[in-house]
């Protein structure tokens, strides 16, 4: 099933992969520390999708946006891998600066943000990498694949 899922997601042509590192904990008002939860990962992905879509494409537009969570086992931080498309009229540097501005406004976002282009027809490799922790890594609530989105072909 994982291979079928991977193959299906790989059928789409994404422009950009963004990796957003997340804070592992935040201070609470009572002086304790609140550790990041799966719900925080989902909410952060959802906010990123909505705010970046609004920033780049307007309120009504549905933009391809897949969010994958990678849990911070051992020394790694929790982080999100995001596969999406940038507006055709923006170069990668301009898009990156704008996307970083969106990310930095989120409470769980850490300063480490990596934005890279996905070479044409390389989506399968990027999808496979994003699914390395299994199909449950996809945060469905934060993802969007509009029916009109272009399939590789």
PDB file of C-alpha atoms in Angstrom:
ATOM      1  CA  UNK A   1       0.000   0.000   0.000  1.00  0.00           C
ATOM      2  CA  UNK A   2       2.846   2.432   0.811  1.00  0.00           C
ATOM      3  CA  UNK A   3       4.251   2.006  -2.699  1.00  0.00           C
ATOM      4  CA  UNK A   4       0.831   2.675  -4.292  1.00  0.00           C
ATOM      5  CA  UNK A   5       0.381   5.773  -2.146  1.00  0.00           C
ATOM      6  CA  UNK A   6       3.878   6.955  -3.017  1.00  0.00           C
ATOM      7  CA  UNK A   7       3.270   6.315  -6.729  1.00  0.00           C
ATOM      8  CA  UNK A   8      -0.016   8.255  -6.659  1.00  0.00           C
ATOM      9  CA  UNK A   9       1.521  11.309  -4.940  1.00  0.00           C
ATOM     10  CA  UNK A  10       4.509  11.103  -7.278  1.00  0.00           C
ATOM     11  CA  UNK A  11       2.189  11.622 -10.227  1.00  0.00           C
ATOM     12  CA  UNK A  12       2.050  15.350  -9.502  1.00  0.00           C
ATOM     13  CA  UNK A  13       4.566  17.951 -10.572  1.00  0.00           C
ATOM     14  CA  UNK A  14       5.644  20.163  -7.652  1.00  0.00           C
ATOM     15  CA  UNK A  15       8.000  23.157  -7.957  1.00  0.00           C
ATOM     16  CA  UNK A  16       9.325  23.571  -4.430  1.00  0.00           C
ATOM     17  CA  UNK A  17      10.174  21.607  -1.297  1.00  0.00           C
ATOM     18  CA  UNK A  18      10.283  23.501   1.977  1.00  0.00           C
ATOM     19  CA  UNK A  19      11.644  22.051   5.197  1.00  0.00           C
ATOM     20  CA  UNK A  20      10.568  23.879   8.336  1.00  0.00           C
ATOM     21  CA  UNK A  21      12.210  22.936  11.623  1.00  0.00           C
ATOM     22  CA  UNK A  22       9.991  23.279  14.644  1.00  0.00           C
ATOM     23  CA  UNK A  23      10.646  24.221  18.244  1.00  0.00           C
ATOM     24  CA  UNK A  24      10.572  21.172  20.486  1.00  0.00           C
ATOM     25  CA  UNK A  25       8.895  23.007  23.356  1.00  0.00           C
ATOM     26  CA  UNK A  26       7.529  26.412  24.346  1.00  0.00           C
ATOM     27  CA  UNK A  27       7.443  28.041  27.784  1.00  0.00           C
ATOM     28  CA  UNK A  28       3.994  28.038  29.397  1.00  0.00           C
ATOM     29  CA  UNK A  29       2.616  30.932  31.418  1.00  0.00           C
ATOM     30  CA  UNK A  30       3.017  28.962  34.647  1.00  0.00           C
ATOM     31  CA  UNK A  31       6.766  28.568  34.056  1.00  0.00           C
ATOM     32  CA  UNK A  32       6.580  24.970  32.868  1.00  0.00           C
ATOM     33  CA  UNK A  33       7.447  23.769  29.399  1.00  0.00           C
ATOM     34  CA  UNK A  34       4.913  22.533  26.838  1.00  0.00           C
ATOM     35  CA  UNK A  35       6.334  19.935  24.452  1.00  0.00           C
ATOM     36  CA  UNK A  36       5.202  19.956  20.833  1.00  0.00           C
ATOM     37  CA  UNK A  37       2.408  17.488  20.053  1.00  0.00           C
ATOM     38  CA  UNK A  38       1.103  15.908  16.868  1.00  0.00           C
ATOM     39  CA  UNK A  39      -1.826  18.332  17.078  1.00  0.00           C
ATOM     40  CA  UNK A  40       0.658  21.239  17.104  1.00  0.00           C
ATOM     41  CA  UNK A  41       2.339  19.773  14.006  1.00  0.00           C
ATOM     42  CA  UNK A  42      -1.047  19.521  12.238  1.00  0.00           C
ATOM     43  CA  UNK A  43      -2.088  23.034  13.210  1.00  0.00           C
ATOM     44  CA  UNK A  44       1.254  24.499  12.141  1.00  0.00           C
ATOM     45  CA  UNK A  45       0.997  22.759   8.743  1.00  0.00           C
ATOM     46  CA  UNK A  46      -2.587  23.942   8.324  1.00  0.00           C
ATOM     47  CA  UNK A  47      -1.655  27.548   9.187  1.00  0.00           C
ATOM     48  CA  UNK A  48       1.288  27.422   6.774  1.00  0.00           C
ATOM     49  CA  UNK A  49      -0.958  26.178   3.980  1.00  0.00           C
ATOM     50  CA  UNK A  50      -3.635  28.794   4.556  1.00  0.00           C
ATOM     51  CA  UNK A  51      -1.338  31.753   5.126  1.00  0.00           C
ATOM     52  CA  UNK A  52       1.055  31.010   2.268  1.00  0.00           C
ATOM     53  CA  UNK A  53      -1.814  30.315  -0.150  1.00  0.00           C
ATOM     54  CA  UNK A  54      -3.440  33.616   0.796  1.00  0.00           C
ATOM     55  CA  UNK A  55      -0.106  35.471   0.483  1.00  0.00           C
ATOM     56  CA  UNK A  56       0.801  34.070  -2.937  1.00  0.00           C
ATOM     57  CA  UNK A  57      -2.490  33.260  -4.638  1.00  0.00           C
ATOM     58  CA  UNK A  58      -5.355  35.015  -2.839  1.00  0.00           C
ATOM     59  CA  UNK A  59      -8.116  33.755  -0.555  1.00  0.00           C
ATOM     60  CA  UNK A  60     -10.154  31.660  -2.964  1.00  0.00           C
ATOM     61  CA  UNK A  61      -7.390  29.800  -4.741  1.00  0.00           C
ATOM     62  CA  UNK A  62      -6.711  26.123  -4.031  1.00  0.00           C
ATOM     63  CA  UNK A  63      -3.001  25.416  -4.380  1.00  0.00           C
ATOM     64  CA  UNK A  64      -1.231  22.047  -4.308  1.00  0.00           C
ATOM     65  CA  UNK A  65       0.304  21.790  -0.863  1.00  0.00           C
ATOM     66  CA  UNK A  66       1.403  18.530   0.743  1.00  0.00           C
ATOM     67  CA  UNK A  67       2.601  18.563   4.336  1.00  0.00           C
ATOM     68  CA  UNK A  68       4.626  15.703   5.818  1.00  0.00           C
ATOM     69  CA  UNK A  69       5.736  15.477   9.443  1.00  0.00           C
ATOM     70  CA  UNK A  70       9.070  14.028  10.387  1.00  0.00           C
ATOM     71  CA  UNK A  71       9.346  13.348  14.085  1.00  0.00           C
ATOM     72  CA  UNK A  72      12.434  14.333  15.986  1.00  0.00           C
ATOM     73  CA  UNK A  73      13.770  11.011  17.155  1.00  0.00           C
ATOM     74  CA  UNK A  74      17.136  11.105  18.853  1.00  0.00           C
ATOM     75  CA  UNK A  75      18.922  14.354  18.067  1.00  0.00           C
ATOM     76  CA  UNK A  76      16.724  15.487  15.161  1.00  0.00           C
ATOM     77  CA  UNK A  77      14.122  18.203  15.558  1.00  0.00           C
ATOM     78  CA  UNK A  78      10.513  17.728  14.588  1.00  0.00           C
ATOM     79  CA  UNK A  79      10.105  19.261  11.177  1.00  0.00           C
ATOM     80  CA  UNK A  80       7.709  19.554   8.271  1.00  0.00           C
ATOM     81  CA  UNK A  81       8.428  18.822   4.625  1.00  0.00           C
ATOM     82  CA  UNK A  82       6.143  20.780   2.325  1.00  0.00           C
ATOM     83  CA  UNK A  83       5.732  20.122  -1.388  1.00  0.00           C
ATOM     84  CA  UNK A  84       4.028  22.947  -3.240  1.00  0.00           C
ATOM     85  CA  UNK A  85       4.176  25.239  -6.262  1.00  0.00           C
ATOM     86  CA  UNK A  86       5.301  28.845  -6.412  1.00  0.00           C
ATOM     87  CA  UNK A  87       3.616  31.513  -8.502  1.00  0.00           C
ATOM     88  CA  UNK A  88       4.949  31.449 -12.067  1.00  0.00           C
ATOM     89  CA  UNK A  89       5.723  35.173 -11.940  1.00  0.00           C
ATOM     90  CA  UNK A  90       8.102  34.856  -8.937  1.00  0.00           C
ATOM     91  CA  UNK A  91      11.685  33.692  -8.921  1.00  0.00           C
ATOM     92  CA  UNK A  92      12.831  31.338  -6.177  1.00  0.00           C
ATOM     93  CA  UNK A  93      14.667  34.027  -4.176  1.00  0.00           C
ATOM     94  CA  UNK A  94      11.608  36.285  -3.985  1.00  0.00           C
ATOM     95  CA  UNK A  95       9.328  33.328  -3.182  1.00  0.00           C
ATOM     96  CA  UNK A  96      11.726  32.118  -0.475  1.00  0.00           C
ATOM     97  CA  UNK A  97      11.869  35.502   1.234  1.00  0.00           C
ATOM     98  CA  UNK A  98       8.074  35.748   1.271  1.00  0.00           C
ATOM     99  CA  UNK A  99       7.616  32.160   2.488  1.00  0.00           C
ATOM    100  CA  UNK A 100      10.162  32.644   5.284  1.00  0.00           C
ATOM    101  CA  UNK A 101       8.191  35.714   6.393  1.00  0.00           C
ATOM    102  CA  UNK A 102       5.035  33.567   6.630  1.00  0.00           C
ATOM    103  CA  UNK A 103       6.857  30.835   8.580  1.00  0.00           C
ATOM    104  CA  UNK A 104       8.502  33.196  11.072  1.00  0.00           C
ATOM    105  CA  UNK A 105       5.080  34.401  12.245  1.00  0.00           C
ATOM    106  CA  UNK A 106       4.157  30.949  13.588  1.00  0.00           C
ATOM    107  CA  UNK A 107       4.748  30.186  17.262  1.00  0.00           C
ATOM    108  CA  UNK A 108       6.171  26.676  16.721  1.00  0.00           C
ATOM    109  CA  UNK A 109       8.457  27.584  13.802  1.00  0.00           C
ATOM    110  CA  UNK A 110      12.178  27.424  14.446  1.00  0.00           C
ATOM    111  CA  UNK A 111      14.671  29.619  12.603  1.00  0.00           C
ATOM    112  CA  UNK A 112      15.833  26.742  10.361  1.00  0.00           C
ATOM    113  CA  UNK A 113      13.939  26.920   7.054  1.00  0.00           C
ATOM    114  CA  UNK A 114      15.221  25.350   3.840  1.00  0.00           C
ATOM    115  CA  UNK A 115      13.567  26.088   0.492  1.00  0.00           C
ATOM    116  CA  UNK A 116      14.714  24.313  -2.667  1.00  0.00           C
ATOM    117  CA  UNK A 117      13.435  23.965  -6.194  1.00  0.00           C
ATOM    118  CA  UNK A 118      12.264  20.563  -7.353  1.00  0.00           C
ATOM    119  CA  UNK A 119      13.655  19.789 -10.781  1.00  0.00           C
ATOM    120  CA  UNK A 120      11.094  18.856 -13.394  1.00  0.00           C
ATOM    121  CA  UNK A 121      10.041  15.234 -13.043  1.00  0.00           C
ATOM    122  CA  UNK A 122      11.893  14.849  -9.724  1.00  0.00           C
ATOM    123  CA  UNK A 123       8.722  14.832  -7.626  1.00  0.00           C
ATOM    124  CA  UNK A 124       8.829  11.006  -7.184  1.00  0.00           C
ATOM    125  CA  UNK A 125      12.198  11.206  -5.394  1.00  0.00           C
ATOM    126  CA  UNK A 126      11.046  14.070  -3.186  1.00  0.00           C
ATOM    127  CA  UNK A 127       7.782  12.292  -2.330  1.00  0.00           C
ATOM    128  CA  UNK A 128       9.679   9.112  -1.457  1.00  0.00           C
ATOM    129  CA  UNK A 129      12.002  11.092   0.829  1.00  0.00           C
ATOM    130  CA  UNK A 130       9.037  12.846   2.490  1.00  0.00           C
ATOM    131  CA  UNK A 131       7.345   9.497   3.147  1.00  0.00           C
ATOM    132  CA  UNK A 132      10.391   7.844   4.732  1.00  0.00           C
ATOM    133  CA  UNK A 133       8.512   7.531   8.050  1.00  0.00           C
ATOM    134  CA  UNK A 134       5.545   5.918   6.283  1.00  0.00           C
ATOM    135  CA  UNK A 135       2.169   7.005   4.844  1.00  0.00           C
ATOM    136  CA  UNK A 136       1.088   8.456   8.196  1.00  0.00           C
ATOM    137  CA  UNK A 137       3.728  11.160   7.718  1.00  0.00           C
ATOM    138  CA  UNK A 138       1.295  12.948   5.364  1.00  0.00           C
ATOM    139  CA  UNK A 139      -0.746  15.441   7.367  1.00  0.00           C
ATOM    140  CA  UNK A 140      -3.986  15.185   5.425  1.00  0.00           C
ATOM    141  CA  UNK A 141      -5.680  18.035   7.341  1.00  0.00           C
ATOM    142  CA  UNK A 142      -2.968  20.457   6.210  1.00  0.00           C
ATOM    143  CA  UNK A 143      -2.651  19.197   2.628  1.00  0.00           C
ATOM    144  CA  UNK A 144      -4.466  20.106  -0.565  1.00  0.00           C
ATOM    145  CA  UNK A 145      -4.436  18.496  -4.020  1.00  0.00           C
ATOM    146  CA  UNK A 146      -6.937  20.372  -6.185  1.00  0.00           C
ATOM    147  CA  UNK A 147      -8.464  18.237  -8.959  1.00  0.00           C
ATOM    148  CA  UNK A 148      -7.197  20.590 -11.659  1.00  0.00           C
ATOM    149  CA  UNK A 149      -3.570  20.334 -10.491  1.00  0.00           C
ATOM    150  CA  UNK A 150      -1.296  19.152 -13.253  1.00  0.00           C
ATOM    151  CA  UNK A 151      -0.208  15.556 -13.380  1.00  0.00           C
ATOM    152  CA  UNK A 152       3.243  14.754 -14.644  1.00  0.00           C
ATOM    153  CA  UNK A 153       2.956  13.644 -18.187  1.00  0.00           C
TER     154      UNK A 153
END
